[in-house]
Amino acid sequence: MSAIAYPQERPGLSDRYSPSWFRDLVRGDHVHRDVYTDPEIFRREMRLLFGRTWILVGHESQLPDPKSWFTARVGDQTIIVAREPETGRPVAMYNRCAHRGATVCVGRQGQSHRLVCPYHGWAFDHGGALAAVPYEKGYPEALDRSAYSLRRVARLEGYRGFLFANLSADGPGLMDFLGHMSTCIDDLVDRSPTGEVELVGPPLSHHYRANWKMSFENLNDTLHPGFAHAASVVAARAVESVVGEGNLVPSVGMMKANGKPIGFFEELPMVTTPWGHSYIGGHMGASYTGSTQSAYFQQLAAFHGEEKAKRVLAQDRHLMLLYPSATWHARYQTVRLVLPIAVDRTEVVGFVFRLKGAPEETFRNALEYCNGANSAFSPVISDDLEIYERCQVGNLQGDAEWVPMYRGIHQRAEDPETGRRSPATSEEYVRNQFAAWARLMGEPA
Amino acid sequence: MSVPVTDMDTLHRVQDFLYREAELLDEQRFSAWAELFADPCVYWIPVDPAVTEVWQGMSHVNDDRQLLLARTHRLDNPRVMSPEPLPRTVHAIANVRIAEVAADGTLTVKSTAVVHEYRPRGYGDDDKRAFAGRVTHRLVPHGDGFRIAFKRVDLVDSEGSYNAILVPI
């Protein structure tokens, strides 16, 4: 291969924030560090990236009846998702009263007959239509109620119960955007012996003082665990030396799994698909106890047929990254939303799902992973948060402006089914994310 | 199970035990802190204050004996990266009372914990945080003291989001 050179020139400074300038920040094997640190770039990402892609906002099980609603974030926008009264179909509205602009719904979710603004009592139905205005005769002429509904988000679509919002009416449909990644949603839902999954309890959230992209660039990085998580690998091995080999509880076993040699990860596949998505092969060695496994398989076989049930259980993908909004682990029934709060602040909201009808152990096993993968108290996650913050601060130092992302650039192969394949040790998923980033940020709005 | 007229001698011994637990955390003697727990044990910080069982939903912390040992071993390991330098804390324990005494001598103890934490990393005021929670201990008699069979901390903001927390609460 030809030598990769450190980019010598700066991105075209004369037309900063122009489409061509954004495209110039991504060089294929390097990215300019401003993408992590410049507040103006962050502000434009909210419109050009988060405002024009499909953002995962929630799951239909959050709307169990006509009175239910929940709130979600799409970039810097807060939305309300509820079932439109006429059709029962989930719809998304901006969380802004049509009168003085107060947020109508507060909190994560709720149940109410109407969505009522607390300021002057304007009441909206669950489709956003203005249903009642107290002291209506005080408003000149008859109020044209239709002009004062809660504004709808351009698009809300579901795939197998998962709800995605798009603030823009233009651009690809949900299924085109998901492409091969829809199989990652199948991977979770097909594990249910009733075909249904259900979100359980409040989410477990953490945050960090760094850019949202840090999460996406870390989660498929199989080289960092041996370094960043070394102390918990050593700790897990120390516990194993006390309790005996093979006797680790799942949560400690998962810590130990981070210590596998690089050669192991090199053998795992990495799949990258258009629009910045990716996943890598599973490596946690997950299993249920024998009796649970056989009972669960019987249930799945009764629902899917034996062939498909085998296929579903044989599927083993580790983290799936649905750029730019969510990360996924189907085997552990968890979905995390990555919420950009500011250029240097990000919140990660972790949800856990129950496979309706499956043995209880499948839920407990998911919790063992979810606690460790989502908690700020986690001996593993706390390392990652520290790393993100060091990268954020470090990228403001000195005059070295370019971040290399060339690991594995010589190891990739095209794959007609999935897009592109690489070893799981590659940074191909980062290059793939920035290709989508440059495409969206570099398009005239 | 009965609610006793508080035996002041037992209450003082319980208070002394809880203060000693807090002191071990503030002195960063994490493995010594883990030694205060019985085997088996549960150290639990739930997200949802309404749950009554550890496997009903996600938890900030849901440690059994093994996970507790792994957690404290990591903090005591000089190779540990993220708490470098280690946060310093003050655990202030208050409102201690014995809620229940079981026939086998197990005490259910309620208290409150206010924890002030300082992570000296150069972020100014952002490095100082406070946590507060209501704590339930189940203490089993052990020699002339106790062991912790169960500890649950209900943080006032348990459904909120946190940045990395290293020192147990």
mmCIF file of N, CA, C and O in Angstrom, chain A residues 200 202-209 228 230-232 234-235 238-239 243 247-249 251-252 255 347 350-352 363-364 367-368 370-371 374-377 379 382-383 385-387 389-390 393, chain B residues 43 45 47-49 54-62 64 66-67 69-71 73-74 77 79-84 119 121 123 126-127 129 155 158-169:
data_model
loop_
_atom_site.group_PDB
_atom_site.id
_atom_site.type_symbol
_atom_site.label_atom_id
_atom_site.label_comp_id
_atom_site.label_asym_id
_atom_site.label_seq_id
_atom_site.Cartn_x
_atom_site.Cartn_y
_atom_site.Cartn_z
ATOM 1 N N VAL A 200 -38.650 -2.095 29.932
ATOM 2 C CA VAL A 200 -38.901 -2.288 31.363
ATOM 3 C C VAL A 200 -38.268 -1.171 32.183
ATOM 4 O O VAL A 200 -37.056 -0.950 32.116
ATOM 5 N N PRO A 202 -37.517 2.554 34.331
ATOM 6 C CA PRO A 202 -36.825 3.763 33.885
ATOM 7 C C PRO A 202 -35.447 3.403 33.317
ATOM 8 O O PRO A 202 -34.858 2.397 33.706
ATOM 9 N N PRO A 203 -34.945 4.204 32.375
ATOM 10 C CA PRO A 203 -33.624 3.923 31.814
ATOM 11 C C PRO A 203 -32.510 4.208 32.823
ATOM 12 O O PRO A 203 -32.742 4.865 33.839
ATOM 13 N N LEU A 204 -31.340 3.688 32.515
ATOM 14 C CA LEU A 204 -30.140 3.939 33.329
ATOM 15 C C LEU A 204 -29.217 4.819 32.490
ATOM 16 O O LEU A 204 -28.793 4.415 31.409
ATOM 17 N N SER A 205 -28.953 6.020 33.001
ATOM 18 C CA SER A 205 -28.262 7.019 32.175
ATOM 19 C C SER A 205 -26.920 7.423 32.764
ATOM 20 O O SER A 205 -26.756 7.451 33.976
ATOM 21 N N HIS A 206 -26.009 7.744 31.879
ATOM 22 C CA HIS A 206 -24.759 8.368 32.323
ATOM 23 C C HIS A 206 -24.428 9.518 31.385
ATOM 24 O O HIS A 206 -25.024 9.645 30.316
ATOM 25 N N HIS A 207 -23.534 10.381 31.811
ATOM 26 C CA HIS A 207 -23.121 11.466 30.918
ATOM 27 C C HIS A 207 -21.617 11.695 31.049
ATOM 28 O O HIS A 207 -20.979 11.187 31.969
ATOM 29 N N TYR A 208 -21.108 12.438 30.099
ATOM 30 C CA TYR A 208 -19.680 12.764 30.149
ATOM 31 C C TYR A 208 -19.445 14.120 29.512
ATOM 32 O O TYR A 208 -20.279 14.599 28.735
ATOM 33 N N ARG A 209 -18.306 14.746 29.873
ATOM 34 C CA ARG A 209 -17.994 16.084 29.379
ATOM 35 C C ARG A 209 -17.123 15.973 28.126
ATOM 36 O O ARG A 209 -15.941 16.289 28.130
ATOM 37 N N ALA A 228 -7.464 0.391 28.357
ATOM 38 C CA ALA A 228 -8.314 1.262 29.178
ATOM 39 C C ALA A 228 -8.990 0.488 30.316
ATOM 40 O O ALA A 228 -9.209 1.042 31.394
ATOM 41 N N ALA A 230 -7.840 -2.361 31.688
ATOM 42 C CA ALA A 230 -6.905 -3.364 32.228
ATOM 43 C C ALA A 230 -7.157 -3.657 33.705
ATOM 44 O O ALA A 230 -7.107 -4.813 34.134
ATOM 45 N N ALA A 231 -7.453 -2.620 34.487
ATOM 46 C CA ALA A 231 -7.562 -2.828 35.937
ATOM 47 C C ALA A 231 -8.742 -3.737 36.281
ATOM 48 O O ALA A 231 -8.655 -4.543 37.213
ATOM 49 N N SER A 232 -9.861 -3.624 35.531
ATOM 50 C CA SER A 232 -10.991 -4.498 35.853
ATOM 51 C C SER A 232 -10.782 -5.906 35.293
ATOM 52 O O SER A 232 -11.327 -6.873 35.828
ATOM 53 N N VAL A 234 -7.812 -7.372 35.339
ATOM 54 C CA VAL A 234 -6.965 -7.936 36.390
ATOM 55 C C VAL A 234 -7.809 -8.288 37.614
ATOM 56 O O VAL A 234 -7.645 -9.349 38.227
ATOM 57 N N ALA A 235 -8.752 -7.403 37.949
ATOM 58 C CA ALA A 235 -9.612 -7.645 39.116
ATOM 59 C C ALA A 235 -10.475 -8.895 38.904
ATOM 60 O O ALA A 235 -10.631 -9.717 39.811
ATOM 61 N N ALA A 238 -8.433 -11.878 39.361
ATOM 62 C CA ALA A 238 -8.132 -12.097 40.788
ATOM 63 C C ALA A 238 -9.316 -12.780 41.475
ATOM 64 O O ALA A 238 -9.135 -13.691 42.288
ATOM 65 N N VAL A 239 -10.539 -12.336 41.120
ATOM 66 C CA VAL A 239 -11.724 -12.973 41.704
ATOM 67 C C VAL A 239 -11.797 -14.433 41.251
ATOM 68 O O VAL A 239 -12.075 -15.336 42.046
ATOM 69 N N VAL A 243 -12.480 -17.921 43.355
ATOM 70 C CA VAL A 243 -13.692 -18.751 43.237
ATOM 71 C C VAL A 243 -13.490 -19.956 42.324
ATOM 72 O O VAL A 243 -14.323 -20.863 42.313
ATOM 73 N N ASN A 247 -16.256 -20.415 37.487
ATOM 74 C CA ASN A 247 -17.249 -20.089 38.514
ATOM 75 C C ASN A 247 -17.568 -18.596 38.615
ATOM 76 O O ASN A 247 -18.249 -18.171 39.551
ATOM 77 N N LEU A 248 -17.071 -17.811 37.669
ATOM 78 C CA LEU A 248 -17.374 -16.374 37.733
ATOM 79 C C LEU A 248 -18.848 -16.129 37.440
ATOM 80 O O LEU A 248 -19.421 -16.767 36.551
ATOM 81 N N VAL A 249 -19.449 -15.205 38.172
ATOM 82 C CA VAL A 249 -20.810 -14.790 37.835
ATOM 83 C C VAL A 249 -20.744 -14.022 36.516
ATOM 84 O O VAL A 249 -19.685 -13.492 36.150
ATOM 85 N N SER A 251 -21.601 -11.084 35.420
ATOM 86 C CA SER A 251 -21.137 -9.694 35.405
ATOM 87 C C SER A 251 -19.619 -9.599 35.500
ATOM 88 O O SER A 251 -18.996 -8.754 34.855
ATOM 89 N N VAL A 252 -18.999 -10.475 36.293
ATOM 90 C CA VAL A 252 -17.539 -10.452 36.413
ATOM 91 C C VAL A 252 -16.904 -11.130 35.196
ATOM 92 O O VAL A 252 -15.848 -10.701 34.708
ATOM 93 N N MET A 255 -16.413 -8.640 32.531
ATOM 94 C CA MET A 255 -15.212 -7.816 32.745
ATOM 95 C C MET A 255 -13.972 -8.541 32.258
ATOM 96 O O MET A 255 -13.103 -7.969 31.616
ATOM 97 N N GLU A 347 -25.142 12.788 26.866
ATOM 98 C CA GLU A 347 -25.838 11.895 27.783
ATOM 99 C C GLU A 347 -26.153 10.589 27.061
ATOM 100 O O GLU A 347 -26.536 10.609 25.889
ATOM 101 N N GLY A 350 -29.668 4.334 28.678
ATOM 102 C CA GLY A 350 -29.722 2.894 28.416
ATOM 103 C C GLY A 350 -31.078 2.296 28.764
ATOM 104 O O GLY A 350 -31.587 2.482 29.862
ATOM 105 N N PHE A 351 -31.666 1.584 27.808
ATOM 106 C CA PHE A 351 -32.947 0.906 28.025
ATOM 107 C C PHE A 351 -32.730 -0.610 28.021
ATOM 108 O O PHE A 351 -31.869 -1.116 27.303
ATOM 109 N N VAL A 352 -33.543 -1.311 28.794
ATOM 110 C CA VAL A 352 -33.508 -2.774 28.755
ATOM 111 C C VAL A 352 -34.898 -3.288 28.372
ATOM 112 O O VAL A 352 -35.914 -2.690 28.747
ATOM 113 N N PHE A 363 -34.112 -12.277 31.095
ATOM 114 C CA PHE A 363 -34.160 -10.874 31.530
ATOM 115 C C PHE A 363 -33.066 -10.593 32.555
ATOM 116 O O PHE A 363 -32.363 -9.595 32.481
ATOM 117 N N ARG A 364 -32.907 -11.511 33.490
ATOM 118 C CA ARG A 364 -31.874 -11.336 34.512
ATOM 119 C C ARG A 364 -30.484 -11.259 33.867
ATOM 120 O O ARG A 364 -29.648 -10.439 34.222
ATOM 121 N N LEU A 367 -29.962 -7.955 32.430
ATOM 122 C CA LEU A 367 -29.660 -6.944 33.454
ATOM 123 C C LEU A 367 -28.191 -7.002 33.880
ATOM 124 O O LEU A 367 -27.564 -5.973 34.137
ATOM 125 N N GLU A 368 -27.643 -8.222 33.961
ATOM 126 C CA GLU A 368 -26.237 -8.343 34.377
ATOM 127 C C GLU A 368 -25.346 -7.560 33.414
ATOM 128 O O GLU A 368 -24.378 -6.922 33.821
ATOM 129 N N CYS A 370 -26.554 -5.066 31.291
ATOM 130 C CA CYS A 370 -26.995 -3.666 31.203
ATOM 131 C C CYS A 370 -26.473 -2.821 32.366
ATOM 132 O O CYS A 370 -26.095 -1.667 32.175
ATOM 133 N N ASN A 371 -26.464 -3.370 33.574
ATOM 134 C CA ASN A 371 -25.934 -2.605 34.707
ATOM 135 C C ASN A 371 -24.472 -2.242 34.446
ATOM 136 O O ASN A 371 -24.058 -1.102 34.634
ATOM 137 N N ASN A 374 -24.129 0.304 31.327
ATOM 138 C CA ASN A 374 -24.805 1.597 31.314
ATOM 139 C C ASN A 374 -24.557 2.457 32.542
ATOM 140 O O ASN A 374 -24.869 3.646 32.539
ATOM 141 N N SER A 375 -24.046 1.883 33.616
ATOM 142 C CA SER A 375 -23.947 2.627 34.871
ATOM 143 C C SER A 375 -22.653 3.422 34.967
ATOM 144 O O SER A 375 -21.577 2.919 34.648
ATOM 145 N N ALA A 376 -22.775 4.641 35.461
ATOM 146 C CA ALA A 376 -21.589 5.457 35.732
ATOM 147 C C ALA A 376 -20.764 4.866 36.878
ATOM 148 O O ALA A 376 -19.602 5.202 37.039
ATOM 149 N N PHE A 377 -21.374 3.988 37.683
ATOM 150 C CA PHE A 377 -20.653 3.302 38.764
ATOM 151 C C PHE A 377 -19.892 2.085 38.231
ATOM 152 O O PHE A 377 -19.165 1.442 38.979
ATOM 153 N N PRO A 379 -17.322 -0.426 36.861
ATOM 154 C CA PRO A 379 -15.860 -0.400 36.787
ATOM 155 C C PRO A 379 -15.347 -0.324 35.351
ATOM 156 O O PRO A 379 -14.191 0.019 35.129
ATOM 157 N N SER A 382 -16.853 3.596 33.688
ATOM 158 C CA SER A 382 -16.178 4.766 34.261
ATOM 159 C C SER A 382 -14.816 4.991 33.595
ATOM 160 O O SER A 382 -14.370 6.131 33.458
ATOM 161 N N ASP A 383 -14.162 3.911 33.156
ATOM 162 C CA ASP A 383 -12.909 4.078 32.391
ATOM 163 C C ASP A 383 -13.181 4.792 31.073
ATOM 164 O O ASP A 383 -12.432 5.686 30.669
ATOM 165 N N LEU A 385 -15.594 6.810 30.229
ATOM 166 C CA LEU A 385 -15.967 8.215 30.403
ATOM 167 C C LEU A 385 -14.716 9.059 30.634
ATOM 168 O O LEU A 385 -14.588 10.174 30.118
ATOM 169 N N GLU A 386 -13.779 8.507 31.394
ATOM 170 C CA GLU A 386 -12.503 9.201 31.626
ATOM 171 C C GLU A 386 -11.755 9.410 30.302
ATOM 172 O O GLU A 386 -11.242 10.493 30.024
ATOM 173 N N ILE A 387 -11.737 8.361 29.469
ATOM 174 C CA ILE A 387 -11.045 8.443 28.178
ATOM 175 C C ILE A 387 -11.687 9.514 27.290
ATOM 176 O O ILE A 387 -10.991 10.334 26.676
ATOM 177 N N GLU A 389 -13.286 12.160 28.096
ATOM 178 C CA GLU A 389 -12.993 13.513 28.589
ATOM 179 C C GLU A 389 -11.532 13.890 28.337
ATOM 180 O O GLU A 389 -11.217 15.039 28.058
ATOM 181 N N ARG A 390 -10.633 12.893 28.430
ATOM 182 C CA ARG A 390 -9.228 13.192 28.127
ATOM 183 C C ARG A 390 -9.060 13.550 26.649
ATOM 184 O O ARG A 390 -8.279 14.427 26.304
ATOM 185 N N VAL A 393 -10.325 17.191 26.126
ATOM 186 C CA VAL A 393 -9.370 18.202 26.593
ATOM 187 C C VAL A 393 -8.105 18.161 25.738
ATOM 188 O O VAL A 393 -7.588 19.194 25.309
ATOM 189 N N TYR B 43 -24.923 -5.496 47.568
ATOM 190 C CA TYR B 43 -24.726 -4.043 47.662
ATOM 191 C C TYR B 43 -25.452 -3.458 46.459
ATOM 192 O O TYR B 43 -25.087 -3.738 45.316
ATOM 193 N N ILE B 45 -27.714 -0.264 44.454
ATOM 194 C CA ILE B 45 -28.200 1.111 44.239
ATOM 195 C C ILE B 45 -29.162 1.055 43.043
ATOM 196 O O ILE B 45 -28.728 1.071 41.888
ATOM 197 N N VAL B 47 -32.138 2.033 40.235
ATOM 198 C CA VAL B 47 -32.552 3.229 39.488
ATOM 199 C C VAL B 47 -33.970 3.624 39.915
ATOM 200 O O VAL B 47 -34.242 4.778 40.221
ATOM 201 N N ASP B 48 -34.858 2.637 39.925
ATOM 202 C CA ASP B 48 -36.273 2.886 40.215
ATOM 203 C C ASP B 48 -36.512 2.730 41.719
ATOM 204 O O ASP B 48 -36.347 1.634 42.260
ATOM 205 N N PRO B 49 -36.890 3.809 42.415
ATOM 206 C CA PRO B 49 -37.059 3.696 43.864
ATOM 207 C C PRO B 49 -38.195 2.753 44.264
ATOM 208 O O PRO B 49 -38.267 2.306 45.407
ATOM 209 N N VAL B 54 -33.845 -7.091 43.474
ATOM 210 C CA VAL B 54 -32.709 -6.618 42.669
ATOM 211 C C VAL B 54 -32.844 -6.931 41.182
ATOM 212 O O VAL B 54 -32.279 -6.221 40.352
ATOM 213 N N TRP B 55 -33.562 -7.969 40.812
ATOM 214 C CA TRP B 55 -33.630 -8.322 39.387
ATOM 215 C C TRP B 55 -34.912 -7.832 38.723
ATOM 216 O O TRP B 55 -35.370 -8.374 37.735
ATOM 217 N N GLN B 56 -35.521 -6.775 39.256
ATOM 218 C CA GLN B 56 -36.720 -6.216 38.634
ATOM 219 C C GLN B 56 -36.404 -5.193 37.552
ATOM 220 O O GLN B 56 -37.261 -4.857 36.750
ATOM 221 N N GLY B 57 -35.228 -4.633 37.592
ATOM 222 C CA GLY B 57 -34.877 -3.607 36.615
ATOM 223 C C GLY B 57 -33.401 -3.259 36.737
ATOM 224 O O GLY B 57 -32.667 -3.911 37.507
ATOM 225 N N MET B 58 -32.986 -2.236 36.003
ATOM 226 C CA MET B 58 -31.569 -1.883 35.997
ATOM 227 C C MET B 58 -31.171 -1.186 37.295
ATOM 228 O O MET B 58 -31.996 -0.573 37.962
ATOM 229 N N SER B 59 -29.897 -1.298 37.623
ATOM 230 C CA SER B 59 -29.364 -0.715 38.852
ATOM 231 C C SER B 59 -28.050 -0.008 38.554
ATOM 232 O O SER B 59 -27.288 -0.440 37.695
ATOM 233 N N HIS B 60 -27.808 1.074 39.285
ATOM 234 C CA HIS B 60 -26.486 1.699 39.219
ATOM 235 C C HIS B 60 -25.443 0.713 39.738
ATOM 236 O O HIS B 60 -24.360 0.582 39.193
ATOM 237 N N VAL B 61 -25.800 0.052 40.819
ATOM 238 C CA VAL B 61 -24.938 -0.973 41.407
ATOM 239 C C VAL B 61 -25.822 -2.139 41.806
ATOM 240 O O VAL B 61 -26.888 -1.936 42.394
ATOM 241 N N ASN B 62 -25.406 -3.343 41.460
ATOM 242 C CA ASN B 62 -26.090 -4.545 41.930
ATOM 243 C C ASN B 62 -25.009 -5.587 42.142
ATOM 244 O O ASN B 62 -24.832 -6.492 41.342
ATOM 245 N N ASP B 64 -23.024 -8.634 43.873
ATOM 246 C CA ASP B 64 -22.941 -9.757 44.787
ATOM 247 C C ASP B 64 -21.496 -9.771 45.314
ATOM 248 O O ASP B 64 -20.720 -8.859 45.042
ATOM 249 N N GLN B 66 -18.881 -11.481 44.471
ATOM 250 C CA GLN B 66 -17.831 -11.476 43.444
ATOM 251 C C GLN B 66 -17.649 -10.092 42.827
ATOM 252 O O GLN B 66 -16.524 -9.626 42.642
ATOM 253 N N LEU B 67 -18.773 -9.458 42.498
ATOM 254 C CA LEU B 67 -18.670 -8.160 41.832
ATOM 255 C C LEU B 67 -18.127 -7.107 42.799
ATOM 256 O O LEU B 67 -17.355 -6.218 42.406
ATOM 257 N N LEU B 69 -15.983 -7.722 45.173
ATOM 258 C CA LEU B 69 -14.540 -7.959 45.255
ATOM 259 C C LEU B 69 -13.836 -7.404 44.019
ATOM 260 O O LEU B 69 -12.765 -6.802 44.116
ATOM 261 N N ALA B 70 -14.444 -7.615 42.843
ATOM 262 C CA ALA B 70 -13.831 -7.097 41.612
ATOM 263 C C ALA B 70 -13.776 -5.569 41.652
ATOM 264 O O ALA B 70 -12.768 -4.954 41.297
ATOM 265 N N ARG B 71 -14.862 -4.951 42.097
ATOM 266 C CA ARG B 71 -14.924 -3.481 42.181
ATOM 267 C C ARG B 71 -13.834 -2.920 43.092
ATOM 268 O O ARG B 71 -13.124 -1.977 42.737
ATOM 269 N N HIS B 73 -11.121 -4.530 44.284
ATOM 270 C CA HIS B 73 -9.782 -4.912 43.820
ATOM 271 C C HIS B 73 -9.296 -3.899 42.776
ATOM 272 O O HIS B 73 -8.152 -3.462 42.792
ATOM 273 N N ARG B 74 -10.196 -3.529 41.886
ATOM 274 C CA ARG B 74 -9.836 -2.565 40.838
ATOM 275 C C ARG B 74 -9.419 -1.231 41.448
ATOM 276 O O ARG B 74 -8.434 -0.623 41.030
ATOM 277 N N ASN B 77 -6.031 -1.292 42.891
ATOM 278 C CA ASN B 77 -4.950 -1.626 41.960
ATOM 279 C C ASN B 77 -4.244 -0.354 41.511
ATOM 280 O O ASN B 77 -4.882 0.550 40.969
ATOM 281 N N ARG B 79 -2.627 0.112 38.971
ATOM 282 C CA ARG B 79 -2.732 0.278 37.508
ATOM 283 C C ARG B 79 -4.033 0.946 37.117
ATOM 284 O O ARG B 79 -4.240 1.257 35.948
ATOM 285 N N VAL B 80 -4.954 1.106 38.071
ATOM 286 C CA VAL B 80 -6.263 1.623 37.717
ATOM 287 C C VAL B 80 -6.105 2.999 37.062
ATOM 288 O O VAL B 80 -5.322 3.828 37.499
ATOM 289 N N MET B 81 -6.826 3.177 35.962
ATOM 290 C CA MET B 81 -6.614 4.391 35.177
ATOM 291 C C MET B 81 -7.602 5.488 35.518
ATOM 292 O O MET B 81 -7.235 6.618 35.799
ATOM 293 N N SER B 82 -8.892 5.152 35.514
ATOM 294 C CA SER B 82 -9.863 6.239 35.531
ATOM 295 C C SER B 82 -9.875 7.059 36.822
ATOM 296 O O SER B 82 -10.072 8.250 36.768
ATOM 297 N N PRO B 83 -9.671 6.455 38.003
ATOM 298 C CA PRO B 83 -9.707 7.316 39.185
ATOM 299 C C PRO B 83 -8.344 7.911 39.495
ATOM 300 O O PRO B 83 -7.950 7.990 40.646
ATOM 301 N N GLU B 84 -7.619 8.317 38.489
ATOM 302 C CA GLU B 84 -6.265 8.784 38.697
ATOM 303 C C GLU B 84 -6.241 10.297 38.568
ATOM 304 O O GLU B 84 -6.420 10.799 37.466
ATOM 305 N N ARG B 119 -12.929 15.308 42.817
ATOM 306 C CA ARG B 119 -12.038 14.636 41.848
ATOM 307 C C ARG B 119 -11.070 15.665 41.331
ATOM 308 O O ARG B 119 -11.428 16.475 40.488
ATOM 309 N N ARG B 121 -9.140 17.083 39.075
ATOM 310 C CA ARG B 121 -8.727 16.904 37.683
ATOM 311 C C ARG B 121 -8.640 18.214 36.911
ATOM 312 O O ARG B 121 -8.487 18.207 35.700
ATOM 313 N N TYR B 123 -11.001 20.714 36.596
ATOM 314 C CA TYR B 123 -12.215 21.273 36.016
ATOM 315 C C TYR B 123 -12.875 22.296 36.930
ATOM 316 O O TYR B 123 -14.040 22.631 36.738
ATOM 317 N N ASP B 126 -16.598 22.028 38.848
ATOM 318 C CA ASP B 126 -17.183 20.825 38.289
ATOM 319 C C ASP B 126 -16.609 19.564 38.936
ATOM 320 O O ASP B 126 -17.187 18.492 38.836
ATOM 321 N N ASP B 127 -15.455 19.704 39.568
ATOM 322 C CA ASP B 127 -14.822 18.554 40.202
ATOM 323 C C ASP B 127 -15.456 18.194 41.534
ATOM 324 O O ASP B 127 -15.128 17.177 42.116
ATOM 325 N N ARG B 129 -18.729 17.261 43.714
ATOM 326 C CA ARG B 129 -20.091 16.758 43.573
ATOM 327 C C ARG B 129 -20.621 16.332 44.931
ATOM 328 O O ARG B 129 -19.842 16.027 45.839
ATOM 329 N N LEU B 155 -30.688 6.737 46.095
ATOM 330 C CA LEU B 155 -30.232 8.099 45.833
ATOM 331 C C LEU B 155 -31.431 9.003 45.577
ATOM 332 O O LEU B 155 -32.417 8.570 44.965
ATOM 333 N N SER B 158 -32.015 9.063 41.842
ATOM 334 C CA SER B 158 -31.650 7.743 41.297
ATOM 335 C C SER B 158 -32.000 7.598 39.818
ATOM 336 O O SER B 158 -31.398 6.818 39.113
ATOM 337 N N GLU B 159 -32.990 8.369 39.347
ATOM 338 C CA GLU B 159 -33.349 8.271 37.931
ATOM 339 C C GLU B 159 -32.616 9.298 37.077
ATOM 340 O O GLU B 159 -32.866 9.404 35.879
ATOM 341 N N GLY B 160 -31.706 10.030 37.694
ATOM 342 C CA GLY B 160 -30.915 11.015 36.963
ATOM 343 C C GLY B 160 -29.743 10.370 36.252
ATOM 344 O O GLY B 160 -29.587 9.147 36.259
ATOM 345 N N SER B 161 -28.939 11.207 35.597
ATOM 346 C CA SER B 161 -27.771 10.669 34.906
ATOM 347 C C SER B 161 -26.508 11.114 35.635
ATOM 348 O O SER B 161 -26.457 12.218 36.182
ATOM 349 N N TYR B 162 -25.511 10.254 35.655
ATOM 350 C CA TYR B 162 -24.290 10.502 36.425
ATOM 351 C C TYR B 162 -23.063 10.438 35.539
ATOM 352 O O TYR B 162 -23.011 9.657 34.598
ATOM 353 N N ASN B 163 -22.091 11.226 35.889
ATOM 354 C CA ASN B 163 -20.754 11.019 35.354
ATOM 355 C C ASN B 163 -20.077 9.945 36.214
ATOM 356 O O ASN B 163 -20.618 9.548 37.251
ATOM 357 N N ALA B 164 -18.904 9.482 35.792
ATOM 358 C CA ALA B 164 -18.242 8.352 36.454
ATOM 359 C C ALA B 164 -18.188 8.515 37.974
ATOM 360 O O ALA B 164 -17.829 9.571 38.479
ATOM 361 N N ILE B 165 -18.561 7.447 38.675
ATOM 362 C CA ILE B 165 -18.497 7.425 40.135
ATOM 363 C C ILE B 165 -17.628 6.249 40.547
ATOM 364 O O ILE B 165 -17.921 5.104 40.187
ATOM 365 N N LEU B 166 -16.573 6.529 41.247
ATOM 366 C CA LEU B 166 -15.637 5.482 41.612
ATOM 367 C C LEU B 166 -15.823 5.011 43.047
ATOM 368 O O LEU B 166 -15.902 3.827 43.321
ATOM 369 N N VAL B 167 -15.864 5.956 43.982
ATOM 370 C CA VAL B 167 -15.934 5.584 45.397
ATOM 371 C C VAL B 167 -17.374 5.197 45.737
ATOM 372 O O VAL B 167 -18.299 5.957 45.474
ATOM 373 N N PRO B 168 -17.552 4.001 46.299
ATOM 374 C CA PRO B 168 -18.924 3.580 46.651
ATOM 375 C C PRO B 168 -19.590 4.563 47.608
ATOM 376 O O PRO B 168 -18.929 5.269 48.360
ATOM 377 N N ILE B 169 -20.900 4.568 47.563
ATOM 378 C CA ILE B 169 -21.688 5.438 48.438
ATOM 379 C C ILE B 169 -22.242 4.598 49.588
ATOM 380 O O ILE B 169 -22.700 3.497 49.355
#
